[in-house]
Coordinates of C-alpha atoms and ligand atoms in Angstrom, one line a residue:
X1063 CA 0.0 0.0 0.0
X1064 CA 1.6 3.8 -0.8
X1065 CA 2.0 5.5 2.4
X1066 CA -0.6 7.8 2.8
X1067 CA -0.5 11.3 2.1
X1068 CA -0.1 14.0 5.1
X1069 CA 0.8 17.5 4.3
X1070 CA 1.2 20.5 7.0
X1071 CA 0.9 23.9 6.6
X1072 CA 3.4 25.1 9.9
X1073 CA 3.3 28.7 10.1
X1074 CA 5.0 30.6 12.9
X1075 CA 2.5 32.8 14.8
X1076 CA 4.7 36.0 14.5
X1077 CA 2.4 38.4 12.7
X1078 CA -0.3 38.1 10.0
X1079 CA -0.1 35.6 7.6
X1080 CA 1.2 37.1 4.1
X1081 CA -0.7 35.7 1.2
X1082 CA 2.6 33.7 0.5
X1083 CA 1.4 31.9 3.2
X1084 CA -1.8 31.6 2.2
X1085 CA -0.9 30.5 -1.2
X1086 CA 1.6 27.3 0.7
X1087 CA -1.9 26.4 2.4
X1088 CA -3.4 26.5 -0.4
X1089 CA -1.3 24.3 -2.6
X1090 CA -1.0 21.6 0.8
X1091 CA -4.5 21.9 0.8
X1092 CA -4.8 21.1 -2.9
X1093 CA -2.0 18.0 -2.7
X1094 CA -3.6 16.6 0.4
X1095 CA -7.1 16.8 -1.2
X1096 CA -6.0 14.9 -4.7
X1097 CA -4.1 12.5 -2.7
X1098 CA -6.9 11.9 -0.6
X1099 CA -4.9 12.8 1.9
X1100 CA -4.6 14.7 5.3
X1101 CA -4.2 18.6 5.5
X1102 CA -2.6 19.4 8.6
X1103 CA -1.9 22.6 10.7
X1104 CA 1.2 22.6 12.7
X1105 CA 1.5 26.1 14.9
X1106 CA 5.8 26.8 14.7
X1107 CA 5.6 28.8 17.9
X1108 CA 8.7 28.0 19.7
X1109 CA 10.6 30.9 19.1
X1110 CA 9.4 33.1 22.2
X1111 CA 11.0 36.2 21.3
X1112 CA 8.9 36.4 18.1
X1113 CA 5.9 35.9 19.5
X1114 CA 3.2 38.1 18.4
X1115 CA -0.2 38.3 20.7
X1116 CA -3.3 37.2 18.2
X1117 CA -1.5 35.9 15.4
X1118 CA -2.0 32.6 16.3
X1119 CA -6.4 33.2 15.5
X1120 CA -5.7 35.5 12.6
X1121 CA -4.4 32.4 10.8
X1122 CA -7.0 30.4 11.8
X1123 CA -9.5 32.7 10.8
X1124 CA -7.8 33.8 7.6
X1125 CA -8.0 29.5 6.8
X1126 CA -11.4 29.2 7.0
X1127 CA -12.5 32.6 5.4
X1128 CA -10.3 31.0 2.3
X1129 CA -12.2 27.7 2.7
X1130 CA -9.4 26.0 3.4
X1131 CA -10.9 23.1 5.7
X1132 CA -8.3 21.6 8.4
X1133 CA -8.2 17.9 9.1
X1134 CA -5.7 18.1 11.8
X1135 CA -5.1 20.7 14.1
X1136 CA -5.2 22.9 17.4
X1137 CA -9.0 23.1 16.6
X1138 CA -9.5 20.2 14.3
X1139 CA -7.6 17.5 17.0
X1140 CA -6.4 14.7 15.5
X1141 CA -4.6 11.6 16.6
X1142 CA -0.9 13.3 15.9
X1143 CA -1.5 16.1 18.4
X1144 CA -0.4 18.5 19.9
X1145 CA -0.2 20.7 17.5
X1146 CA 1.3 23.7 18.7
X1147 CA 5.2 23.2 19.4
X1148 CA 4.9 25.3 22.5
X1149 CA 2.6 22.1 23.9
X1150 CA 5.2 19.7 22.7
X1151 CA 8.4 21.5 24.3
X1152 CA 9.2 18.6 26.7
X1153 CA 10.1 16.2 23.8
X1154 CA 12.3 18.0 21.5
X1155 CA 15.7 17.6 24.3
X1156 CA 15.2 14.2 24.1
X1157 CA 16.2 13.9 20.5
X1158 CA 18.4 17.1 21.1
X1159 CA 20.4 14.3 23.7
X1160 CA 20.0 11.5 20.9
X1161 CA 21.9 13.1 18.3
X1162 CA 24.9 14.1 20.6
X1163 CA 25.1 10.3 21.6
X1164 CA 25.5 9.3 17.9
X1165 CA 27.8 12.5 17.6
X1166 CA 25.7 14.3 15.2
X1167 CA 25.8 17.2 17.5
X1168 CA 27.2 18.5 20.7
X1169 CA 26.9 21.3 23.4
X1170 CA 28.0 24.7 23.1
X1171 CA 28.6 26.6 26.0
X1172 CA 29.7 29.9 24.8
X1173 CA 27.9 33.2 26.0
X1174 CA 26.1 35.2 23.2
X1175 CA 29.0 37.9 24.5
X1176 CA 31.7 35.3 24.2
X1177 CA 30.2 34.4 20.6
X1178 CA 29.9 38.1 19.7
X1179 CA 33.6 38.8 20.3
X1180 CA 34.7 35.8 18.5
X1181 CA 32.8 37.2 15.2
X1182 CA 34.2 40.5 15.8
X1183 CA 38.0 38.7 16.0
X1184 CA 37.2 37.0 12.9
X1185 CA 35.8 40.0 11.3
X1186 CA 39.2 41.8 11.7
X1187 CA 41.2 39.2 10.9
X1188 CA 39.5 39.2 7.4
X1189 CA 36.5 36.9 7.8
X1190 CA 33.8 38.4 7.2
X1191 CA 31.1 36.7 7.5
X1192 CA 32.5 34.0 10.8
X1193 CA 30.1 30.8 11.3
X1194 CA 30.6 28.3 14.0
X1195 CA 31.0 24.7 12.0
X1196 CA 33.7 22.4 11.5
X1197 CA 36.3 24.9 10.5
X1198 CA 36.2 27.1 13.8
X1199 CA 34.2 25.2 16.1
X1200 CA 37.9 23.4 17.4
X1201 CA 38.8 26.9 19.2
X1202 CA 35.2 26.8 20.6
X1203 CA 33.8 26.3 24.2
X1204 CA 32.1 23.2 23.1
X1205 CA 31.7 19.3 24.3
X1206 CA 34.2 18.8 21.2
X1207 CA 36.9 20.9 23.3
X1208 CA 36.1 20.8 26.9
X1209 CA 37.1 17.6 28.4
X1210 CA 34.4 14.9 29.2
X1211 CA 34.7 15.8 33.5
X1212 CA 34.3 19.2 32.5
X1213 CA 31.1 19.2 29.8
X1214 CA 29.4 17.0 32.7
X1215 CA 30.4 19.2 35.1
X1216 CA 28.9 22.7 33.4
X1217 CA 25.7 20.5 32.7
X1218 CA 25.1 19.5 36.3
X1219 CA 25.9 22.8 37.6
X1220 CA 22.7 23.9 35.3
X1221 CA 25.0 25.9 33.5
X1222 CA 23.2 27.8 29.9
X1223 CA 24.0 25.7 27.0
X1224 CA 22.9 24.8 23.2
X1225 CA 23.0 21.8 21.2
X1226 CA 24.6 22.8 17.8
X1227 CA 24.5 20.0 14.6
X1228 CA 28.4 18.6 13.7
X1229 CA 28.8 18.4 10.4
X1230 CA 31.7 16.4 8.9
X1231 CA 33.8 17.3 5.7
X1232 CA 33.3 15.7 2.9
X1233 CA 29.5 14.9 2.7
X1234 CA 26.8 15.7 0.3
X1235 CA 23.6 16.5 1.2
X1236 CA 21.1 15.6 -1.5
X1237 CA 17.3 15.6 -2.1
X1238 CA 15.1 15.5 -4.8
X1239 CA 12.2 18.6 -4.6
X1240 CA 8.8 18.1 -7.1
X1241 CA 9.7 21.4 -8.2
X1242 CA 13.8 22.1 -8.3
X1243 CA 14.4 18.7 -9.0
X1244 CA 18.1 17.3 -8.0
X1245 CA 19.3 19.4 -5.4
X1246 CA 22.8 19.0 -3.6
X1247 CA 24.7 21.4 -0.7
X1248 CA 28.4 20.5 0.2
X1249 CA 29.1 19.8 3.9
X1250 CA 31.3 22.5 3.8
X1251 CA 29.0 25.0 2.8
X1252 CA 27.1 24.7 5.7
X1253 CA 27.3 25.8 9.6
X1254 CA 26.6 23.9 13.1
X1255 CA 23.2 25.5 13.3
X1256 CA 22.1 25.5 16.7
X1257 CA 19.7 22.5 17.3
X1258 CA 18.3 23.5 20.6
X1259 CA 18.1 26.7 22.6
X1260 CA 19.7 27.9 26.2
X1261 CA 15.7 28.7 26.8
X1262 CA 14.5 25.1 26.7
X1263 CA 13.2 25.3 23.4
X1264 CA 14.0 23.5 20.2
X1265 CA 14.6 26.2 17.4
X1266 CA 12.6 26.2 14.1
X1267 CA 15.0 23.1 13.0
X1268 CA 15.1 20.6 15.3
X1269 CA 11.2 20.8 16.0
X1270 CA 10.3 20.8 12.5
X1271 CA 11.9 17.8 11.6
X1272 CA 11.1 15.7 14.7
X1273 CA 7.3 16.6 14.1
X1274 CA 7.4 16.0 10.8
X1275 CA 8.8 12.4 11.7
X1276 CA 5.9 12.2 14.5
X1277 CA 3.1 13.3 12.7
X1278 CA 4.0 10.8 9.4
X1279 CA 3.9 13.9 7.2
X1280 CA 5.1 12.5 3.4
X1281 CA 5.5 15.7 1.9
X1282 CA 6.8 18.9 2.7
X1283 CA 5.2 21.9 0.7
X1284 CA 6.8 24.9 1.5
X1285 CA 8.2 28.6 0.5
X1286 CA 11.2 28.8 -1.6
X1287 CA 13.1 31.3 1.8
X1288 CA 13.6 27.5 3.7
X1289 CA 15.4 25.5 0.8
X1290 CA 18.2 26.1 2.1
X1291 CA 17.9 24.8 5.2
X1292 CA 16.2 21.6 3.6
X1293 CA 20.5 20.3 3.5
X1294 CA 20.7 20.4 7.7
X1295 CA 16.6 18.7 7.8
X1296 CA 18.1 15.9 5.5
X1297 CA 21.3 15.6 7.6
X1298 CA 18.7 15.1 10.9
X1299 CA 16.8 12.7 9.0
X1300 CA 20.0 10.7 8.5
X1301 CA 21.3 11.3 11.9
X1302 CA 18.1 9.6 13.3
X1303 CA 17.8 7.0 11.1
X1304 CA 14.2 8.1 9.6
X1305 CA 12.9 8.3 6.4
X1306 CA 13.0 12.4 4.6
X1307 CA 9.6 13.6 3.1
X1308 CA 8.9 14.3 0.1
X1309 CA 10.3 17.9 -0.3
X1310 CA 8.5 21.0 -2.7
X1311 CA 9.9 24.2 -2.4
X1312 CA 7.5 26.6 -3.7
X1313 CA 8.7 30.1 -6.0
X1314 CA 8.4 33.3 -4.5
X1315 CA 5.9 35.7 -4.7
X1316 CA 7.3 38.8 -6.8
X1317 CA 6.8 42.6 -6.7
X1318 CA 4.0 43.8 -9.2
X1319 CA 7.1 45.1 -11.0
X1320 CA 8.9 41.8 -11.0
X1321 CA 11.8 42.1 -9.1
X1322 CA 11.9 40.9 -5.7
X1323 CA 9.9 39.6 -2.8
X1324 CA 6.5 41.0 -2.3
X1325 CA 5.7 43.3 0.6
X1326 CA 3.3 44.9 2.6
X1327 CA 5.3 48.0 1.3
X1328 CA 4.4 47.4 -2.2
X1329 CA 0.9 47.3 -1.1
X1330 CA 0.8 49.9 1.0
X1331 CA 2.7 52.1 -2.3
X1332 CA -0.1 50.7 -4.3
X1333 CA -3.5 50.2 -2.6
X1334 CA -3.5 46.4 -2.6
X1335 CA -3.6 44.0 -0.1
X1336 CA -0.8 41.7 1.1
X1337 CA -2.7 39.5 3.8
X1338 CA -6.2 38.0 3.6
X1339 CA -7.6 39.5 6.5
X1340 CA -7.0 43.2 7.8
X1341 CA -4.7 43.2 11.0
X1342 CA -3.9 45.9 13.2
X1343 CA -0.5 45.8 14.6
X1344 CA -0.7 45.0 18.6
X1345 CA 2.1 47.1 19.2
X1346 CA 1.9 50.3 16.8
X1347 CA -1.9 49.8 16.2
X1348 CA -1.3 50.3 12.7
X1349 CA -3.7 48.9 10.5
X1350 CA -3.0 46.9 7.1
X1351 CA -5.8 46.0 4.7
X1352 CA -7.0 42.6 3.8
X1353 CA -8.5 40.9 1.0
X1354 CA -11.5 40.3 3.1
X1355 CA -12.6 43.6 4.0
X1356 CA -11.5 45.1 0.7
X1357 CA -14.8 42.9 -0.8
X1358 CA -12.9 39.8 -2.1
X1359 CA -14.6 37.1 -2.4
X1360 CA -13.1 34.0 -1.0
X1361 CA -13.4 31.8 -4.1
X1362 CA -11.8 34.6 -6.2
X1363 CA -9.0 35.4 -3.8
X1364 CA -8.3 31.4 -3.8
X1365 CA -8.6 31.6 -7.6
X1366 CA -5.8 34.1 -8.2
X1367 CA -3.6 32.8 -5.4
X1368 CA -3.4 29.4 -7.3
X1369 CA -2.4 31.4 -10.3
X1370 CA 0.5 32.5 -8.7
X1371 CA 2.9 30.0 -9.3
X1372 CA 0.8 27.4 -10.8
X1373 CA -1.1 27.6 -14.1
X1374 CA -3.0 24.1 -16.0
X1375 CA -1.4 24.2 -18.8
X1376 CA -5.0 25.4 -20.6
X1377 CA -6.4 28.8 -21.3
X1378 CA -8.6 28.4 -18.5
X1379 CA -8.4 30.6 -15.2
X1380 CA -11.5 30.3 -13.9
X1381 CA -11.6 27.3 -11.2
X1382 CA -13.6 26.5 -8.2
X1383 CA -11.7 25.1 -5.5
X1384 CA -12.7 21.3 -6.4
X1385 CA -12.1 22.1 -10.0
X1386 CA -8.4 23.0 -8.4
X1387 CA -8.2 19.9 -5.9
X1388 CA -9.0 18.2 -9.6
X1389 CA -6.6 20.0 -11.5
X1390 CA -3.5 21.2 -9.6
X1391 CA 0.0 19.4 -10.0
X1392 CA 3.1 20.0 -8.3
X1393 CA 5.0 19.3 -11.9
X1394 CA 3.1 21.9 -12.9
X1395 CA 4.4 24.7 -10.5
X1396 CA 7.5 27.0 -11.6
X1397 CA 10.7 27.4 -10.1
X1398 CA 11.0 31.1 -11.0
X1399 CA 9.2 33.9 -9.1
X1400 CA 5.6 34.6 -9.5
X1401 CA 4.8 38.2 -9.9
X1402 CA 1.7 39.7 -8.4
X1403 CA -0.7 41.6 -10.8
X1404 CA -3.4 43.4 -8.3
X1405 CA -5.4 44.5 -11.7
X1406 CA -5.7 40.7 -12.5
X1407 CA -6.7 40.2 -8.9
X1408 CA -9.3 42.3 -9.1
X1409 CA -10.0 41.0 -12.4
X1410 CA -10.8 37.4 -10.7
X1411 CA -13.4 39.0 -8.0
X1412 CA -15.1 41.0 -10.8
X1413 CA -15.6 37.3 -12.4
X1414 CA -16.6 35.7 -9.4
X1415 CA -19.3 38.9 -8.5
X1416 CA -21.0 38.2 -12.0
X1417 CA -21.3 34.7 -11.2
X1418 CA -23.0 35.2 -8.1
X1419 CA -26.3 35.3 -7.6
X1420 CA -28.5 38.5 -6.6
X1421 CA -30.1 38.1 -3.9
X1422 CA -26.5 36.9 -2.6
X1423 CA -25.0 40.1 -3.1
X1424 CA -28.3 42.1 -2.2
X1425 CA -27.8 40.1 1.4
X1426 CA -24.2 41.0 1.3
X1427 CA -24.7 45.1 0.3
X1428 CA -27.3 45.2 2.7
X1429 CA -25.0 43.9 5.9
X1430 CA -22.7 46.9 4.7
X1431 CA -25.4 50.1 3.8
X1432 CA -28.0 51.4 5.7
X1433 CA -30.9 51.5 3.1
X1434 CA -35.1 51.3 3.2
X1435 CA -35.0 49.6 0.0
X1436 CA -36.3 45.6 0.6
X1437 CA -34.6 42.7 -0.6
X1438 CA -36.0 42.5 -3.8
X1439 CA -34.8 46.3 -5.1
X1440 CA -31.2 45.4 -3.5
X1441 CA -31.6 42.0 -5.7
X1442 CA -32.6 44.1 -8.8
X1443 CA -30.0 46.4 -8.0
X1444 CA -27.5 44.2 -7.8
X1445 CA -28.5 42.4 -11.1
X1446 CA -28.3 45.8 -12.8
X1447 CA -25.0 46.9 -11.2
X1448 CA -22.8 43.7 -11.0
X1449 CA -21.1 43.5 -14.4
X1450 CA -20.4 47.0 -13.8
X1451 CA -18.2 46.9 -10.7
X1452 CA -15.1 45.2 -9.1
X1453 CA -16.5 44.3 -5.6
X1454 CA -20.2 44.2 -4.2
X1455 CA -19.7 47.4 -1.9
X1456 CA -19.0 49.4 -5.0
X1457 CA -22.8 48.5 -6.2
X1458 CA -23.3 51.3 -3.9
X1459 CA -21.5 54.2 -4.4
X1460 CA -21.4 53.6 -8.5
X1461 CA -24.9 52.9 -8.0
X1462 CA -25.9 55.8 -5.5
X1463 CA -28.6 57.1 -7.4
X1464 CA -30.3 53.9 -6.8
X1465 CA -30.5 54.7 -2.5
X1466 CA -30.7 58.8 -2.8
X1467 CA -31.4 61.2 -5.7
X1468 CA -28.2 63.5 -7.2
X1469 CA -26.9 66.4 -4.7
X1470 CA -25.0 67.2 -8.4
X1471 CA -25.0 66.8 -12.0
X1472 CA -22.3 65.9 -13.7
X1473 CA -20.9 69.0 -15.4
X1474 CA -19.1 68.2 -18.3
X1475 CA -22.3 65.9 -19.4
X1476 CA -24.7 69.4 -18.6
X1477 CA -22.5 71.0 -21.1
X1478 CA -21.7 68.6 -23.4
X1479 CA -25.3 67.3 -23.7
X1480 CA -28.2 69.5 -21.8
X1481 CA -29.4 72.0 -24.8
X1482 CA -32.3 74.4 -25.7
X1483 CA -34.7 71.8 -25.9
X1484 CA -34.0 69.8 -23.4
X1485 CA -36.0 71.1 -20.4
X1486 CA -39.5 71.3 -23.0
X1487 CA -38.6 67.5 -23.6
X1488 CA -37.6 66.3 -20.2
X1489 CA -41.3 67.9 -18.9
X1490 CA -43.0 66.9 -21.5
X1491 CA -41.6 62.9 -21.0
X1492 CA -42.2 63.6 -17.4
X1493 CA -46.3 64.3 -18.5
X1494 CA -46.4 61.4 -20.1
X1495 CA -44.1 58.9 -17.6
X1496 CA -47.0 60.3 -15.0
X1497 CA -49.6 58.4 -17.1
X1498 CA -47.3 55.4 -17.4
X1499 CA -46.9 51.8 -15.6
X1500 CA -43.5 52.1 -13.8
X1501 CA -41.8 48.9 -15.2
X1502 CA -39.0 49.4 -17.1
X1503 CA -40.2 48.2 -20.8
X1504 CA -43.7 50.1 -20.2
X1505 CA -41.2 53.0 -19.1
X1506 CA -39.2 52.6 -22.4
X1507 CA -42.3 51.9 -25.1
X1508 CA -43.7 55.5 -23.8
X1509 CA -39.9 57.1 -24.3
X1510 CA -39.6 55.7 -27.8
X1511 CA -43.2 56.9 -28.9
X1512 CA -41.9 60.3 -27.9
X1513 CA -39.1 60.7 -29.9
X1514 CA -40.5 59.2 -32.6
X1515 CA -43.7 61.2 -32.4
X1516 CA -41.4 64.4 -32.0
X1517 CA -39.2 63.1 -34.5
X1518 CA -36.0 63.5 -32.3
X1519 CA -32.7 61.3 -31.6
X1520 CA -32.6 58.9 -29.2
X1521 CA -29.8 60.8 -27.6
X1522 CA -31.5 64.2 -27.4
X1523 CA -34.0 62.9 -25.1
X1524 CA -31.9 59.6 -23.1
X1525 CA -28.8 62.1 -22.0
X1526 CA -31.0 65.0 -20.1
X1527 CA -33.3 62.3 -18.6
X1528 CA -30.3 60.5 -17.6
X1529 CA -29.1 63.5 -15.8
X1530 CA -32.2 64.8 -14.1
X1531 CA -32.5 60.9 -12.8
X1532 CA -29.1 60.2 -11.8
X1533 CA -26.4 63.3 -12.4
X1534 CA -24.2 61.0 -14.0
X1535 CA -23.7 59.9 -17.8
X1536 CA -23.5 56.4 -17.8
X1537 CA -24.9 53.3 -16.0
X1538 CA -27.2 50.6 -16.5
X1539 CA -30.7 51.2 -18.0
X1540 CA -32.4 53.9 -17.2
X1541 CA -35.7 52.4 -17.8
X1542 CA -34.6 49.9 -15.0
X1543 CA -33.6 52.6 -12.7
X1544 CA -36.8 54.4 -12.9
X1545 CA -38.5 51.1 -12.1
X1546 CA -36.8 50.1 -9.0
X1547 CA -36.7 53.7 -7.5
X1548 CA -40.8 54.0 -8.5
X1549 CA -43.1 56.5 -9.8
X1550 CA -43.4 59.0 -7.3
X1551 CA -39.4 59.3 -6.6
X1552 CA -38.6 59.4 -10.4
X1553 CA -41.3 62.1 -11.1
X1554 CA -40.0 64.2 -8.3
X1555 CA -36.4 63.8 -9.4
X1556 CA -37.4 65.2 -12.8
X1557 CA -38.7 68.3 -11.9
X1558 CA -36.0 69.2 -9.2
X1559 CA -33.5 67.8 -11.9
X1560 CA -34.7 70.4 -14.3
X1561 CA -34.9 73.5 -12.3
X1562 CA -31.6 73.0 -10.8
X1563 CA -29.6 72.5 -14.0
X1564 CA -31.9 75.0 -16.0
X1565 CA -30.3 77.5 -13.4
X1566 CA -26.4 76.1 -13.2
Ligands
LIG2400 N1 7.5 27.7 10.7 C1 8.0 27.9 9.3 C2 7.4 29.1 8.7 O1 7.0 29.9 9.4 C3 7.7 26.6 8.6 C4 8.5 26.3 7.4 C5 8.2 24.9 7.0 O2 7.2 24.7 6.4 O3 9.0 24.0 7.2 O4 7.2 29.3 7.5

C-alpha cells in the first residue's frame, strides 16, 4: 500500500499571515485533497521572542474565510497532536540528547557575549562573514573541546548551554524537490546551526523535523526562503535513522514590478492588499488591509492565489476550489518567481461577483449600507450593477442614485449634452411617464413613442433624462432605474433635476 498522504501547513504565529502563506496552504491543501490525503496545521511557535499576541487566531480565521478546511489541528484534534510546538516542548531535548550520543551534534557553551567577540575577531582578521561549523568550532567552548569531566560538570551545575548539529567534511547533502528537482549542498558549505536553545526550546530546526517524523507527514510543501535549510533537515533525518519527506519548495511571490519579494510595502505604495484578513499591529496599532474587508470574495482570492505560481497548462483561469483539488500538479508549479498583478486580482473578483447570484450580493450590500430599500430592489439592483463593478460594496457608491437622488449633475455631461430643448422634452416625458406603468419596458415603449412622435434622436431625449434621474452619464438602463426607484421618486427627481440644471 503507498503510504498515505499528510501535508502540514506550519506557520509561525509571529504576525499576520502574508498571502505567501496563504498561497503554501493552499497548494497543501490542494495535494492533500487529490491525494486523498490529510491537511494538517502545525502552529511553529517555539521561538518566544517572536511571538506576536493574536496571530496565532488570525491564521486560523484567515484558513477558513479562504475555505481552506483543516483535518488536523489545534481546533481540528487529531490523533498526531499536539499541534502547537509550544505544547510539545518537553520532547524536542530528548532527541536534542540523541543526536549528541550518535555524535551528530554536541553542546555549546559559549555566552552570546563570548560568541559576539569571536565574530568580531574573525571579522578583523578578514572573515567576514565567521560561522561556528567544522572549521572554527575546534577553538570553541564546546563538548568537542572541553574535556568529558568538564562538559558534565557545566551541565550538572545547570549551566546555559545549546546543542549545535556537527557536520563532517566531505558529505553531500542531496534531495530530490517536485519542483527544483536534483538538489545538492556540500558539507562545507554549511554551519553547526544551533539545534536546541539555552531557553528550553528547540529552534525552528530541530522541532520541525522531529514533528514531521511524528506526525507521518510525506510531503513537505513549503516557500522557496527554507530550501536552504532543507541540507541540515536531511542531515537530521539521516542522523536519526528516519525516512526524509517528500520535499517541494515553492517560487516566491514577486513585486507587481517583478523584481523581488513582495511586501506589505508594495501594497501599501499601491493600494492592494498583502494578507487575507485586515490586521492591526498590537504594538503600533497600525492597521494593514486585507483581502476580506477590501470585498474579495473567497473563491476569487483562492482563484488568483493558485495562479500564482501554478497555471493548468490550458487557457482556463476560472476554477472552483474542487475544479483545483482536480486539476493542480506539483510538476506543474515554476521554479522562477511569480509576480503579483493586483489589476488581475481584481479581475478574478469581478468574475466571481458576475457569477454570483442576486439576492446573494443584495444580502451581502445590505450587511454593509443602511438603506429602506427591501430585498428584492437590493436584488434588482444588484443584477443591474454587477457587471459594472469590481466588488459588491462598489454597487453602492457607482450605484448611489439607486439609495438617494443627485446632490450634483455631472458637469461636463450638462455642457456637453443638456441643450435648448431639453427642459421642453424632459417635462414633456415627465407628462407622459405620470400616465405610465412604472416597469422598465412600459417605461421605455412610452420614451420611444416620444421621440418618434417628436421626431428627435434617441440621444437628445436619453442624456438629459439620464441626468435629471441620476447626475451621471452612464450606468445601467435607465428604464430599470426608474423602475426600482418607482413613480413618485422618479417624477420628483425630474422636476428638481430640471430646475436646478436649468439655473447652473
Ligand atoms: N515555521 C516555518 C514558517 O513559518 C515553517 C517552514 C516549513 O514549512 O518547514 O514558515
Amino acid at each position: 500500500m503507498p503510504t498515505p498522504v499528510r501535508v502540514r501547513f506550519a506557520p509561525s504565529p509571529t504576525g499576520p499571515l502574508h498571502i505567501g502563506g496563504v498561497r503554501t496552504a493552499l497548494y497543501n491543501y490542494l495535494f492533500a485533497k487529490q491525494h486523498n490525503g490529510t491537511f494538517i496545521v502545525r502552529i511553529e511557535d517555539t521561538d518566544q521572542t517572536r511571538y506576536v499576541p493574536g496571530a496565532e487566531d488570525y491564521i486560523h480565521e484567515a484558513l477558513a474565510w479562504a475555505g481552506l478546511t483543516v483535518d488536523e489541528g489545534v481546533h481540528a484534534g487529531g490523533n498526531y497532536g499536539p499541534y502547537r510546538q509550544s505544547e510539545r516542548k518537553d520532547l524536542y531535548l530528548k532527541y536534542a540528547e540523541e543526536l549528541v550520543a550518535k555524535g551528530k551534534a554536541y553542546y555549546a557553551f559559549d555566552t552570546p557575549e563570548e560568541l559576539e567577540q569571536w565574530r568580531k575577531q574573525r571579522k578583523e582578521a578578514g572573515d567576514h562573514t565567521p560561522q561556528y561549523g567544522m572549521h572554527t568550532r575546534m577553538a570553541l567552548k564546546n563538548s568537542l573541546t572541553l574535556s568529558k569531566e568538564e562538559v558534565k560538570a557545566r551541565l550538572a551545575a545547570g549551566e546555559p548551554y545549546v546543542i549545535r548539529a556537527q557536520f563532517e567534511p566531505g558529505h553531500t547533502y542531496a534531495f530530490h524537490d517536485s519542483i527544483r528537482e536534483e538538489v545538492r549542498f556540500a558539507s562545507e558549505e554549511l554551519d553547526d546551526k544551533v539545534l536546541f536553545k539555552a531557553d528550553g526550546m528547540p529552534t525552528y530546526h530541530l522541532a520541525n523535523v522531529v514533528d514531521d517524523h511524528l506526525m507521518a507527514i510525506s510531503h513537505v510543501i513549503r516557500g522557496e526562503e527554507w530550501l536552504s535549510s532543507t541540507p541540515l533537515h536531511v542531515f537530521l533525518y539521516e542522523a536519526f535513522g528516519w525516512e526524509p519527506p517528500t520535499f517541494a519548495h515553492l517560487p516566491l511571490i514577486l513585486k507587481p514590478e517583478g523584481k523581488g519579494k513582495l511586501s506589505k510595502r508594495d501594497g501599501d505604495r499601491m493600494g492592494f492588499p498583502v494578507f487575507p484578513l485586515e490586521w492591526k499591529d498590537p504594538q503600533t496599532g497600525e492597521v494593514a488591509m486585507g483581502y476580506r474587508e477590501e470585498g474579495y470574495i473567497p473563491e476569487a482570492f483562492i482563484n488568483m492565489l493558485a495562479f500564482l505560481g501554478w497555471n493548468p497548462g490550458t487557457e482556463q483561469e476560472l476554477f472552483s476550489l474542487s475544479g483545483l483539488i482536480e486539476a493542480f500538479s506539483l510538476e506543474r508549479v515554476g521554479k522562477g518567481g511569480a509576480r503579483f498583478d493586483p489589476d488581475k486580482a481584481k479581475w478574478f473578483n469581478e468574475q466571481y461577483l458576475r457569477t454570483t447570484a442576486d439576492d446573494v450580493l443584495a444580502g451581502q450590500l445590505a450587511q454593509q449600507i443602511d438603506t429602506n430599500l427591501s430585498t428584492s430592489q437590493l436584488s434588482t439592483i444588484c443584477g443591474l450593477m454587477k457587471e459594472r463593478v469590481s466588488f459588491v460594496q462598489d454597487i453602492a457608491t457607482s450605484g448611489k442614485y439607486f439609495f438617494e437622488a443627485p446632490t450634483a449633475y455631472d458637469a461636463k455631461m450638462v455642457k456637453k449634452k443638456w441643450k435648448e430643448h431639453s427642459p421642453t422634452i424632459v417635462k414633456e416625458l415627465r407628462e407622459r411617464f405620470a400616465a405610465t406603468d412604472f416597469t422598465a419596458e412600459a417605461l421605455e415603449a412610452t420614451f420611444k413613442a416620444y421621440i418618434e412622435e417628436k421626431e428627435i434622436g434617441f440621444g437628445a431625449g436619453m442624456l438629459p433624462l439620464r441626468l435629471v434621474i441620476t447626475g451621471v452619464g452612464g450606468g445601467p438602463s435607465l428604464f430599470a432605474i426608474m423602475e426600482v426607484i418607482g413613480k413618485e421618486e422618479a417624477l420628483r427627481r425630474i422636476d428638481i433635476g430640471v430646475d436646478a440644471i436649468t439655473q447652473l
